[in-house]
Coordinates of C-alpha atoms in Angstrom, one line a residue:
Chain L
X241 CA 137.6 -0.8 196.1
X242 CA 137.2 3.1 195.8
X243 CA 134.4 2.2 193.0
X244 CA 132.6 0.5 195.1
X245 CA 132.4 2.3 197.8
X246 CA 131.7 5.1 196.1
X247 CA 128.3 3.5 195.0
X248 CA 126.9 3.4 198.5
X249 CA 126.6 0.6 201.0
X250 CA 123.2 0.2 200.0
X251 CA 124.0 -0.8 196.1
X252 CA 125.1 -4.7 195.1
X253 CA 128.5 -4.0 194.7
X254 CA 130.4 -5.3 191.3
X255 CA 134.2 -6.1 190.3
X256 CA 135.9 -2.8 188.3
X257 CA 133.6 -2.4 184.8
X258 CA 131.2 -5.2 185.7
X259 CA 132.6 -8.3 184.3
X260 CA 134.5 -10.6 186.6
X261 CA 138.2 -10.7 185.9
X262 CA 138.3 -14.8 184.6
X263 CA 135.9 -13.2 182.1
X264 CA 138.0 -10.6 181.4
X265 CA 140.9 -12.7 181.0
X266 CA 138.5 -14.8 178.1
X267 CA 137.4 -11.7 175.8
X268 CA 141.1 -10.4 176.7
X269 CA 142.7 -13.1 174.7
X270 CA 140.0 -13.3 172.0
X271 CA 141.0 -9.8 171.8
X272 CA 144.7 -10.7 171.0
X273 CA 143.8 -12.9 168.6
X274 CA 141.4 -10.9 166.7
X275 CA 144.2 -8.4 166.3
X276 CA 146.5 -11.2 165.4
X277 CA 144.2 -12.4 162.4
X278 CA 142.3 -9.3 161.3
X279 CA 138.7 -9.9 159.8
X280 CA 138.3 -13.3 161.3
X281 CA 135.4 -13.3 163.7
X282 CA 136.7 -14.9 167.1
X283 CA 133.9 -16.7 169.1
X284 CA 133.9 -15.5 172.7
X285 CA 131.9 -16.9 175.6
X286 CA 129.6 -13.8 175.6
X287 CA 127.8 -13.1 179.2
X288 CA 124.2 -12.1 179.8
X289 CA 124.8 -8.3 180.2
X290 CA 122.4 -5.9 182.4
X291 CA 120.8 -4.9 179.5
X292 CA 119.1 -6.8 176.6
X293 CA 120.6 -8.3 173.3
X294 CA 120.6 -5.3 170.7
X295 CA 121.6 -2.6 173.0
X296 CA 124.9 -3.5 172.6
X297 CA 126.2 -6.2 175.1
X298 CA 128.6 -7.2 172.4
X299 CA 130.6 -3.6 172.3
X300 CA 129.9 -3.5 176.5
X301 CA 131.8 -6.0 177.0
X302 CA 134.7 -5.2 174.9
X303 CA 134.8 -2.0 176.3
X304 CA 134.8 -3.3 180.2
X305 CA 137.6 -5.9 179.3
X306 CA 139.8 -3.1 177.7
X307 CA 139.1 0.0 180.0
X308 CA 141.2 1.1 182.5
X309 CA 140.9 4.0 185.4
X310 CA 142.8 6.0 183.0
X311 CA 140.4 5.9 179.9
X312 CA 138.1 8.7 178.8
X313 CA 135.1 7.0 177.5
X314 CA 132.7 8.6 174.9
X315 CA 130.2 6.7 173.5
X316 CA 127.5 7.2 170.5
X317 CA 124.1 5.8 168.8
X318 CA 124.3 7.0 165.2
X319 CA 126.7 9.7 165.7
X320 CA 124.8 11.1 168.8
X321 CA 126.1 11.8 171.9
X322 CA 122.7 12.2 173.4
X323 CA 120.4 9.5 172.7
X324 CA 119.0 7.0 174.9
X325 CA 121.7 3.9 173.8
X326 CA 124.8 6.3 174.4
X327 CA 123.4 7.7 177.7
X328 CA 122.8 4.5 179.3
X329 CA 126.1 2.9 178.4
X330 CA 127.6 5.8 179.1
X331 CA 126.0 5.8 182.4
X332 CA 126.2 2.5 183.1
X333 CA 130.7 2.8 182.7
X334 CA 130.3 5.3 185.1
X335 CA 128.6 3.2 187.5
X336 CA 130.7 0.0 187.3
X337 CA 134.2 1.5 186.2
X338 CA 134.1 5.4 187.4
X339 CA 135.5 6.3 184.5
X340 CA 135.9 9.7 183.2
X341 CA 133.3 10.6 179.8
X342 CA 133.5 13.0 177.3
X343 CA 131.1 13.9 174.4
X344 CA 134.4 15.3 172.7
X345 CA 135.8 13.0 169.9
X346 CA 139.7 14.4 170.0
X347 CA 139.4 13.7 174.0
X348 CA 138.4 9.8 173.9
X349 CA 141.1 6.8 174.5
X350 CA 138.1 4.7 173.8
X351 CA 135.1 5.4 171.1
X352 CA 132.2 2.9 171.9
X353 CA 129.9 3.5 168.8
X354 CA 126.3 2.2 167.5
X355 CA 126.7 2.4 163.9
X356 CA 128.6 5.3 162.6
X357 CA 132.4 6.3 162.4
X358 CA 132.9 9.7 164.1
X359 CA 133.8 12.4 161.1
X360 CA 136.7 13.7 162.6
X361 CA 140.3 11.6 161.9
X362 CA 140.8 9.1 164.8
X363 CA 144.4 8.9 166.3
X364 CA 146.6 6.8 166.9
X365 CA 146.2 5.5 170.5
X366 CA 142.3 5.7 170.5
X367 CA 140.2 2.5 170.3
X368 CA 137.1 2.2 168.6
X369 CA 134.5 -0.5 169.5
X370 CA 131.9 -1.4 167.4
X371 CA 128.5 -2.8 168.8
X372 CA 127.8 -5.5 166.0
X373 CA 124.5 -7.3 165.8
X374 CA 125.1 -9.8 162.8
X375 CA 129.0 -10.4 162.5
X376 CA 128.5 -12.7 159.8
X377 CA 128.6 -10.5 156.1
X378 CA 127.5 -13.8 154.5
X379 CA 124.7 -15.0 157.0
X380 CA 121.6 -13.7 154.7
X381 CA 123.5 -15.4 151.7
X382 CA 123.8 -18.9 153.5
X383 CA 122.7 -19.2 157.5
X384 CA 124.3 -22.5 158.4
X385 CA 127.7 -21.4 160.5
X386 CA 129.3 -24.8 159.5
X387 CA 128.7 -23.4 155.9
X388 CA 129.8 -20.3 156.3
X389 CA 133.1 -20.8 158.5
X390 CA 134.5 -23.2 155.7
X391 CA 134.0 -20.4 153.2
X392 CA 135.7 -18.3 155.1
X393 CA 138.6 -20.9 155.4
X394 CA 138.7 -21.3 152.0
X395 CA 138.1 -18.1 151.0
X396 CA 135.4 -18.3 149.0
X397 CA 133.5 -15.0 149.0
X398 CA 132.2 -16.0 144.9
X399 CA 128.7 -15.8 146.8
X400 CA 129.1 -12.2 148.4
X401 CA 130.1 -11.0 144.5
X402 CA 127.1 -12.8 143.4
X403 CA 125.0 -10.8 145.4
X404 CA 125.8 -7.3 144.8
X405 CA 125.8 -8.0 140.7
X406 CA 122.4 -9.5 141.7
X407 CA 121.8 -5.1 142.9
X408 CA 123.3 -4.2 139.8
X409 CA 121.0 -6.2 137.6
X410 CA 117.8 -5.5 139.6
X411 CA 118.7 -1.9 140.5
X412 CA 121.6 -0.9 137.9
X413 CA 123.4 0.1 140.5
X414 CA 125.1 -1.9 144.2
X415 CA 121.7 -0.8 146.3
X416 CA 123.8 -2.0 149.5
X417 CA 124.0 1.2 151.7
X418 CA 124.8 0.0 155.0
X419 CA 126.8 -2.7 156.7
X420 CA 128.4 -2.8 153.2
X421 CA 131.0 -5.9 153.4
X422 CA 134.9 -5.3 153.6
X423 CA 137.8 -7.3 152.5
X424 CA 140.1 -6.6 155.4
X425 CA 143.9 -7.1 154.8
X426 CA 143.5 -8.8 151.7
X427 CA 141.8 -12.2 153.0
X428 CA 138.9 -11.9 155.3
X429 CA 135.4 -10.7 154.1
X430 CA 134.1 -9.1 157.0
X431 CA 130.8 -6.8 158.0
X432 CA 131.6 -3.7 159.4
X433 CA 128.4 -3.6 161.2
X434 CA 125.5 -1.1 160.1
X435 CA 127.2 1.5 159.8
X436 CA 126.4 3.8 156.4
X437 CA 129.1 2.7 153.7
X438 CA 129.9 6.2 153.3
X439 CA 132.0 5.5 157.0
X440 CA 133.6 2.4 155.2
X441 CA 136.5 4.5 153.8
X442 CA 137.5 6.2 157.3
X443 CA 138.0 2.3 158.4
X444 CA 141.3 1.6 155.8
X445 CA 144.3 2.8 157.3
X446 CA 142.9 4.2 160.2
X447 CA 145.6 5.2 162.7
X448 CA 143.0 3.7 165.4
X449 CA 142.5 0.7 166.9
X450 CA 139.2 -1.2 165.6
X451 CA 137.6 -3.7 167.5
X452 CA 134.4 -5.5 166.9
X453 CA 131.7 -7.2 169.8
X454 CA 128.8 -9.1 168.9
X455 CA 127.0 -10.3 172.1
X456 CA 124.3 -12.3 171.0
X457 CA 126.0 -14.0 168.3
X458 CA 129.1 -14.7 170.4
X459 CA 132.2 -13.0 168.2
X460 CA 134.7 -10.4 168.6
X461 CA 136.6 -9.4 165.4
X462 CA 139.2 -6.3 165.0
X463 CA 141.1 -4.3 162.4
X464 CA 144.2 -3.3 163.2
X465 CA 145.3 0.2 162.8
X466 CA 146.7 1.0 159.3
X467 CA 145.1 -2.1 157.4
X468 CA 143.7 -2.3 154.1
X469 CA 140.0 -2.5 154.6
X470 CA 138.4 -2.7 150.4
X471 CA 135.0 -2.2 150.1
X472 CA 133.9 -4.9 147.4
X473 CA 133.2 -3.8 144.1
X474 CA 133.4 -4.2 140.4
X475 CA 135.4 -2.5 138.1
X476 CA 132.7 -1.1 135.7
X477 CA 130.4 -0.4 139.3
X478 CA 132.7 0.9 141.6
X479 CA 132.2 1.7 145.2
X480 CA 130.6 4.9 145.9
X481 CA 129.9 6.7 148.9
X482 CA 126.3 8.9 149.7
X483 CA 126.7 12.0 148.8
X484 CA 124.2 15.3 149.9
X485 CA 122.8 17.6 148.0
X486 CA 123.1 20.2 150.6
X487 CA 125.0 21.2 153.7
X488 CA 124.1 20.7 157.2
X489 CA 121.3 23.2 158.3
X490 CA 123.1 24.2 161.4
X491 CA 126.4 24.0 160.6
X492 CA 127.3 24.1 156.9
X493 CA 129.3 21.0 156.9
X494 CA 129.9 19.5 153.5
X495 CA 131.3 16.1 152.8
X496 CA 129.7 14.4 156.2
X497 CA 127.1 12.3 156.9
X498 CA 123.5 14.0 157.4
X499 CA 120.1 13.1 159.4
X500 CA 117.0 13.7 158.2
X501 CA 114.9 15.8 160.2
X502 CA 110.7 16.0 160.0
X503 CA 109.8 19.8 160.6
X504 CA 106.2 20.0 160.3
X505 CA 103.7 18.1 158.6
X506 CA 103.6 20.0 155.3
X507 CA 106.8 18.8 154.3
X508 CA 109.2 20.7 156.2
X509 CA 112.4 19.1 156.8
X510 CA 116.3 19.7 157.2
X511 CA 119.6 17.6 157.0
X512 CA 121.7 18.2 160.1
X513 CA 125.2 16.3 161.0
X514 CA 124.6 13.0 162.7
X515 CA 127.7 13.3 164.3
X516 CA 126.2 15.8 166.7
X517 CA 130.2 16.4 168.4
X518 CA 131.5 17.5 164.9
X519 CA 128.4 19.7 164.5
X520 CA 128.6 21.4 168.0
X521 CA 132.5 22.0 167.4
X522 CA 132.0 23.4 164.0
X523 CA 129.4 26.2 165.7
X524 CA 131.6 26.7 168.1
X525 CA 134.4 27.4 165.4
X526 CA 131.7 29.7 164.1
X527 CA 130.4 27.8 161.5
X528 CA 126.8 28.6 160.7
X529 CA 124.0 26.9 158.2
X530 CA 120.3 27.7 156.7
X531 CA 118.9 26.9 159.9
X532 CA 121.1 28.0 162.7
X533 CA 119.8 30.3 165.6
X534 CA 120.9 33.2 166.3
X535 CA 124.0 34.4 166.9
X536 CA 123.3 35.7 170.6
X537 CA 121.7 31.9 171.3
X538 CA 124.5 29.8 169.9
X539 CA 126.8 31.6 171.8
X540 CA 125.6 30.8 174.8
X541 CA 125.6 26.9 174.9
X542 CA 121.7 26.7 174.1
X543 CA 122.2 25.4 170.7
X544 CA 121.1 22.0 171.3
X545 CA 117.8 23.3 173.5
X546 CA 117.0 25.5 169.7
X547 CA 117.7 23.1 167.4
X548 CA 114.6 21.4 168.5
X549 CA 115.9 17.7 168.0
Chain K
X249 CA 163.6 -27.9 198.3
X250 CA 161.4 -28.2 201.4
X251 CA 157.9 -28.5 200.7
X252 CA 157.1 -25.4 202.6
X253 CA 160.1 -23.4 200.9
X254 CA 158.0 -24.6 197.4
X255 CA 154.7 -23.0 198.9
X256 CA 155.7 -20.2 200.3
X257 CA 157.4 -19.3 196.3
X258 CA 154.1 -19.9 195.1
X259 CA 151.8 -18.0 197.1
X260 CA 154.5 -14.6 196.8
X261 CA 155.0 -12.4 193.9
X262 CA 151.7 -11.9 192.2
X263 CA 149.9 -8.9 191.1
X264 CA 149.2 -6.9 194.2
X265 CA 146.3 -5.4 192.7
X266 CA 145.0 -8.1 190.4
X267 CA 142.3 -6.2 188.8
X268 CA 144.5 -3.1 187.6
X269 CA 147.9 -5.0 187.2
X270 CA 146.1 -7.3 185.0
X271 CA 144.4 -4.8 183.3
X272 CA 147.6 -2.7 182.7
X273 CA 149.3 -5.8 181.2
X274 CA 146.7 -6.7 178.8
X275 CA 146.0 -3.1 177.5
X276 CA 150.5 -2.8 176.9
X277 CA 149.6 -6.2 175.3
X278 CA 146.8 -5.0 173.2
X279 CA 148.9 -2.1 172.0
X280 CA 151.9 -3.9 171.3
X281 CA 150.1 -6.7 169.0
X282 CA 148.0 -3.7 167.3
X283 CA 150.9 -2.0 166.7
X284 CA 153.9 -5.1 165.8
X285 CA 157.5 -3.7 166.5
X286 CA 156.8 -1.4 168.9
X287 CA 158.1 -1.9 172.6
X288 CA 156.2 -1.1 175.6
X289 CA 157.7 -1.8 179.5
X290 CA 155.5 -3.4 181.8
X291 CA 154.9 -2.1 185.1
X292 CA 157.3 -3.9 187.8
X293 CA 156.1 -6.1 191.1
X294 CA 155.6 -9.3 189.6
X295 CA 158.1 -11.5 191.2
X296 CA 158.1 -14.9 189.5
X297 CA 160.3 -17.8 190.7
X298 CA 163.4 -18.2 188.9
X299 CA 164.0 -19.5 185.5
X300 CA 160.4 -17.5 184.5
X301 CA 161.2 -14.0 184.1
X302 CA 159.3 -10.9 185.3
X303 CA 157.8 -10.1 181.9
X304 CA 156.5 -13.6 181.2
X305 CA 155.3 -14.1 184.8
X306 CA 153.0 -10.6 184.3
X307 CA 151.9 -12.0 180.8
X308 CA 151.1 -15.4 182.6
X309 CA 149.4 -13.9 185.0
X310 CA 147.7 -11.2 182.8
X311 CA 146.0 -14.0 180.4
X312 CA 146.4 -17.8 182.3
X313 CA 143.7 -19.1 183.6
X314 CA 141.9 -23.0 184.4
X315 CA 141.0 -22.7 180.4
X316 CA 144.6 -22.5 179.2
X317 CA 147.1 -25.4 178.9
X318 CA 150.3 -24.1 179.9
X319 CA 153.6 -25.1 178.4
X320 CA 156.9 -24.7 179.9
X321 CA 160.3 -25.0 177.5
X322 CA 162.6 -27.4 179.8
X323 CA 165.0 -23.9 180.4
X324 CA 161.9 -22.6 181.9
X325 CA 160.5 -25.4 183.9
X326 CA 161.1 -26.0 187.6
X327 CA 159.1 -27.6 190.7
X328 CA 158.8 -23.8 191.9
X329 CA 157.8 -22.2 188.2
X330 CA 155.0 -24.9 188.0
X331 CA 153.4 -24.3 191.6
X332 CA 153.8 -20.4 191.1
X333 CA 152.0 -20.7 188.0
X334 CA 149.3 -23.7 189.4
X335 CA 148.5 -21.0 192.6
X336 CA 148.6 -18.1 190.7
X337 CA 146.6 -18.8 187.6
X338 CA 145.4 -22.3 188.5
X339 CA 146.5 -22.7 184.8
X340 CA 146.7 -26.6 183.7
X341 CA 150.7 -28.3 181.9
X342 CA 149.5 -28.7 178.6
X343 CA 150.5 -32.7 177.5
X344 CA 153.1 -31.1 174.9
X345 CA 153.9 -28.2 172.8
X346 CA 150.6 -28.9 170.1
X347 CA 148.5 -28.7 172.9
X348 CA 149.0 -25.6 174.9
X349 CA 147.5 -22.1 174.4
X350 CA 150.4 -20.5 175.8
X351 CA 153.9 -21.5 176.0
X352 CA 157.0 -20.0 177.6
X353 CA 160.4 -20.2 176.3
X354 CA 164.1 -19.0 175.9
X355 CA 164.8 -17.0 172.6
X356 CA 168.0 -19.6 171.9
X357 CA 166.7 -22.9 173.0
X358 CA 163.4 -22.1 171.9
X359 CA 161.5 -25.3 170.1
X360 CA 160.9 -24.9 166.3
X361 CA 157.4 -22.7 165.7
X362 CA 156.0 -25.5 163.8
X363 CA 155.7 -28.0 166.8
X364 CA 153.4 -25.5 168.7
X365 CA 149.4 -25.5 168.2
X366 CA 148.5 -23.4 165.1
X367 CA 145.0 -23.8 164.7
X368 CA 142.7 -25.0 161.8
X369 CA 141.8 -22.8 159.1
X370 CA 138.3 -22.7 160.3
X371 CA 139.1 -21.6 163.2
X372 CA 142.7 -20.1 163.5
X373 CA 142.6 -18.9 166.8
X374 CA 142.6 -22.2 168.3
X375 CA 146.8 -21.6 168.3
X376 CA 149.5 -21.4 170.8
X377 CA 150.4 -17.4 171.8
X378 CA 154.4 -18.2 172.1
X379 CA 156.2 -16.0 175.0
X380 CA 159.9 -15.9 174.1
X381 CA 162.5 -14.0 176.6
X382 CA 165.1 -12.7 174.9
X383 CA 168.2 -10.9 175.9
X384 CA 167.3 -7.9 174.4
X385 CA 164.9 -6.0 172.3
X386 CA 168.0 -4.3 170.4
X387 CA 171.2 -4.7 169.3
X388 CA 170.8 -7.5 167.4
X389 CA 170.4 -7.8 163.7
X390 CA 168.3 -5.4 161.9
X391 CA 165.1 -7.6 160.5
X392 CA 162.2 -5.7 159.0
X393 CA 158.4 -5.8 159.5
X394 CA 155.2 -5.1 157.8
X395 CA 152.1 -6.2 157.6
X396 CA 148.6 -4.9 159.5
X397 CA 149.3 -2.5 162.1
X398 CA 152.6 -1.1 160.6
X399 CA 152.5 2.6 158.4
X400 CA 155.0 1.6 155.5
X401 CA 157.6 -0.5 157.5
X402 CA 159.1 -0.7 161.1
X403 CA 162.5 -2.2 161.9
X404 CA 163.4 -3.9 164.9
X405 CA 167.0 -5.6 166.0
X406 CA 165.7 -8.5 169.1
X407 CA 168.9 -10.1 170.2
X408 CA 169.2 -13.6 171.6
X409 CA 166.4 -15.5 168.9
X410 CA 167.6 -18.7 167.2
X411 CA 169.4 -18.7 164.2
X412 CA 166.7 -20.8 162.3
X413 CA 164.2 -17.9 163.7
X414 CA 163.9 -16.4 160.3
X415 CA 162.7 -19.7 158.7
X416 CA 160.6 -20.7 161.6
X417 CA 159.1 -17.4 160.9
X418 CA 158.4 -17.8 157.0
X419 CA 157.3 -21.1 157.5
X420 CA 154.4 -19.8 160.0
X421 CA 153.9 -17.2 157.9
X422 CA 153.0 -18.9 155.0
X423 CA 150.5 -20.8 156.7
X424 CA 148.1 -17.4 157.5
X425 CA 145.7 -17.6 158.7
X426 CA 146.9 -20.2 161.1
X427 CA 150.5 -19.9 162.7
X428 CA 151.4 -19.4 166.5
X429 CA 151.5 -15.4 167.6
X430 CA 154.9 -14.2 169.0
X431 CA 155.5 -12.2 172.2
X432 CA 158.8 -11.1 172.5
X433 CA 160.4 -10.2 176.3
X434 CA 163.3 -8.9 177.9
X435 CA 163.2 -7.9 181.0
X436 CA 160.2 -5.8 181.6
X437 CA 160.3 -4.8 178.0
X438 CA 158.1 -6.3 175.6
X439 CA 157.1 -6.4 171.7
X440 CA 154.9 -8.4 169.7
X441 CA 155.0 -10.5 166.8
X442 CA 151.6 -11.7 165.6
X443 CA 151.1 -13.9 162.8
X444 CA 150.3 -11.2 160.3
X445 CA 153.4 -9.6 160.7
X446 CA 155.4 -10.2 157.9
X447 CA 159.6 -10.6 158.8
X448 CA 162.1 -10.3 156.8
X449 CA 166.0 -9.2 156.9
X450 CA 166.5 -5.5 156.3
X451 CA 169.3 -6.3 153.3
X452 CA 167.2 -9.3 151.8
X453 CA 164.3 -8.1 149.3
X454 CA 161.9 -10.5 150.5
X455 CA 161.3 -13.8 152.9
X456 CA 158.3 -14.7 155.5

């Protein structure tokens, strides 16, 4: 086809987006019935992927059985655009799919993300996919599957309680921060992967589509959009999101999730947005913080160059 | 019918573009199981043999493959249907209802929900995806959904489903997380009805 031949004669040649279509056709209908039953983890015949276990063969190949030549495809690594996960995923869907990318959030029909929810509101008609390395929220609690799975069908998550009072009584507070469990649609515990739990609340009644790949351990989950997605708690210790104590240092932004960034070795450091589209749009907008360049650099499109991340 | 007449029905009226057509068809699928109620029309050139419809024949040929027993209700079922689908999707007949992944049948004459694979409850998906064709997506009697992937509540009016449908339904229902997944189809036009979806009847407070 055109995508081929637009790789050159001299390149192996693949099907559209890599995967062959019988494969397709199997993560396709673990797909449907993810979204049929949300929270339950699907197992999927996961391929070997051109890329190792941990960089995301899971979310790859949700995204290559669900893209189309009409998608706009941005993907991120903690919120970046411009790290080395999102770049080579990113470049490898315009290899085997030539599909059109963005870096713009608002732009996407399909998010393909590496641990964090993008700040601004997804809409309806976008998809996000999750790259998920442990689907299983109660695998460090009990790691036989045959275990697990039955407590799932029986719905006993008494375990999962257990183990954030056990925070409570050896911290005084749940010290969970990240891949904080979910109770999606009122029956499925489920892990929303790594991401900080200060992303779990932009995942309940999200007008988005949410799907879920786990390559190495072989599931596909999804939530569909506007579900109830409860982060567990208790009612004397309910859940709580980070907060900052100050904005970002080159935007201002309040209320979103911050890096840390080492300036120097005498202590230096700042706390920038690590959703690096919502920061670049906010400068844009004119938005400035404690650390922002100059006016005549930013601009001028050099803000990322000055920032010196 | 000739032998040759039978093959020549088989080979015809697939996807022309496999990869995109198929593509196309699962993505409208996708959106209409994410989002339950709401219609989308599939993209025309998929020319089953008569009694399957174009709308099944795309889904068949969208998600069918050697790993999925196929059923056929008997209103569905021909010689020709059987060697379309054999060619096409080199999908297996399943032995009977409990045993298929997917099965295609007519709204009225459809077979009761419950005789269909639903799964076990540790794993749920092992269930029959039920393709319905029904005479229309509207017009019929107002029922009401909601349940994941609905804001608030979404009504809907398929004509041409069995009178026990509503049972059938509450009965699946209350087996969640198992239960077969519904995909309605008339014509081109297509909505689904998965498990989750609660249904009830708009002037009734409450049923599955």
């Amino acid at each position: 086809m055109s995508a081929a031949a637009a790789l050159g004669e001299d390149l192996a040649t693949y099907n559209f987006a890599y995967l062959d279509e019988q494969t397709k056709r199997m993560i396709r209908r673990a797909i449907l019935k993810a979204i049929a039953i949300p929270g339950y983890q699907v197992p999927f015949a996961s391929r070997e992927m051109p890329m190792p276990y941990g960089w995301g063969t899971g979310g790859v190949q949700v995204t290559a059985s669900i893209i189309g030549p009409q998608d706009v495809l941005k993907v991120i690594d903690q919120g970046a655009d411009d790290t080395t996960n999102a770049v080579s995923i990113r470049a490898f869907f315009q290899k085997v799919a030539s599909v059109a990318v963005t870096t713009k959030t608002r732009e996407a029909t399909i998010i393909q993300t590496r641990h964090r929810i993008p700040e601004e509101k997804l809409q309806a008609g976008q998809v996000l996919v999750y790259q998920v390395p442990i689907p299983e929220p109660l695998r460090f609690l009990e790691p036989r599957e045959t275990e697990t799975r039955k407590m799932h069908a029986l719905e006993e998550y008494g375990l999962m309680h257990v183990k954030l009072y056990e925070d409570i009584a050896r911290h005084g507070h749940i010290a969970t921060t990240y891949a904080y469990p979910v109770l999606v649609a009122g029956r499925y515990v489920m892990d929303p992967s790594p991401t900080p739990k200060f992303d779990n609340p932009k995942m309940d009644m999200s007008d988005a589509l949410q799907l879920f790949g786990a390559g190495r351990e072989k599931r596909i989950y999804a939530i569909p959009p506007h579900t109830r997605v409860v982060s567990l708690d208790f009612e004397d210790h309910p859940f709580e999101i980070q907060t900052f104590d100050e904005p970002c240092a080159l935007c201002g932004a309040e209320g979103v999730y911050l890096d840390e960034v080492i300036l120097d070795d005498r202590g230096g450091r700042m706390f920038v947005c690590s959703d690096t589209d919502h920061c670049e749009d906010r400068r844009a907008a004119g938005h400035r913080g404690r650390l922002s360049p100059d006016e005549a650099y930013a601009g001028h499109g050099q803000v990322q160059e000055d920032t010196g991340r | 019918m000739s032998d040759a007449r039978l093959s020549t029905l088989a080979v015809s009226g697939g996807f022309s573009d496999p990869v995109f057509e198929a593509q196309a068809v699962f993505r409208a699928l996708m959106d209409v199981t994410a989002r339950p109620g709401t219609v989308h029309t599939l993209p025309a050139g998929v020319a089953p043999p008569a009694p399957l419809g174009q709308g099944p024949g795309a889904v068949a040929l969208a998600l069918c493959d050697p790993d999925t027993p196929v059923w056929l209700d008997r209103d569905i079922d021909s010689e020709s249907v059987r060697a379309w689908l054999s060619f096409q999707c080199g999908a297996p007949l399943a032995q009977g209802p409990e045993r298929s992944a997917f099965a295609f049948v007519k709204g009225e004459t459809m077979p009761d929900m419950a005789d269909f694979a639903s799964g076990t409850q540790e794993y749920p998906d092992r269930s029959t995806t039920l393709v319905v064709e029904v005479e229309a997506l509207d017009g019929g009697a107002a029922l009401r959904l909601e349940g994941p992937g609905i804001d608030g509540q979404r009504r809907i009016a398929p004509r041409g489903l069995p009178a026990t449908f509503m049972t059938q339904r509450a009965a699946n229902r209350a087996l969640f997380p198992r239960g077969v997944d519904v995909v309605l189809v008339a014509g081109l036009c297509m909505m689904a009805l998965p498990r989750s979806t609660v249904v009830s009847h708009v002037n009734e407070p409450e049923a599955g």
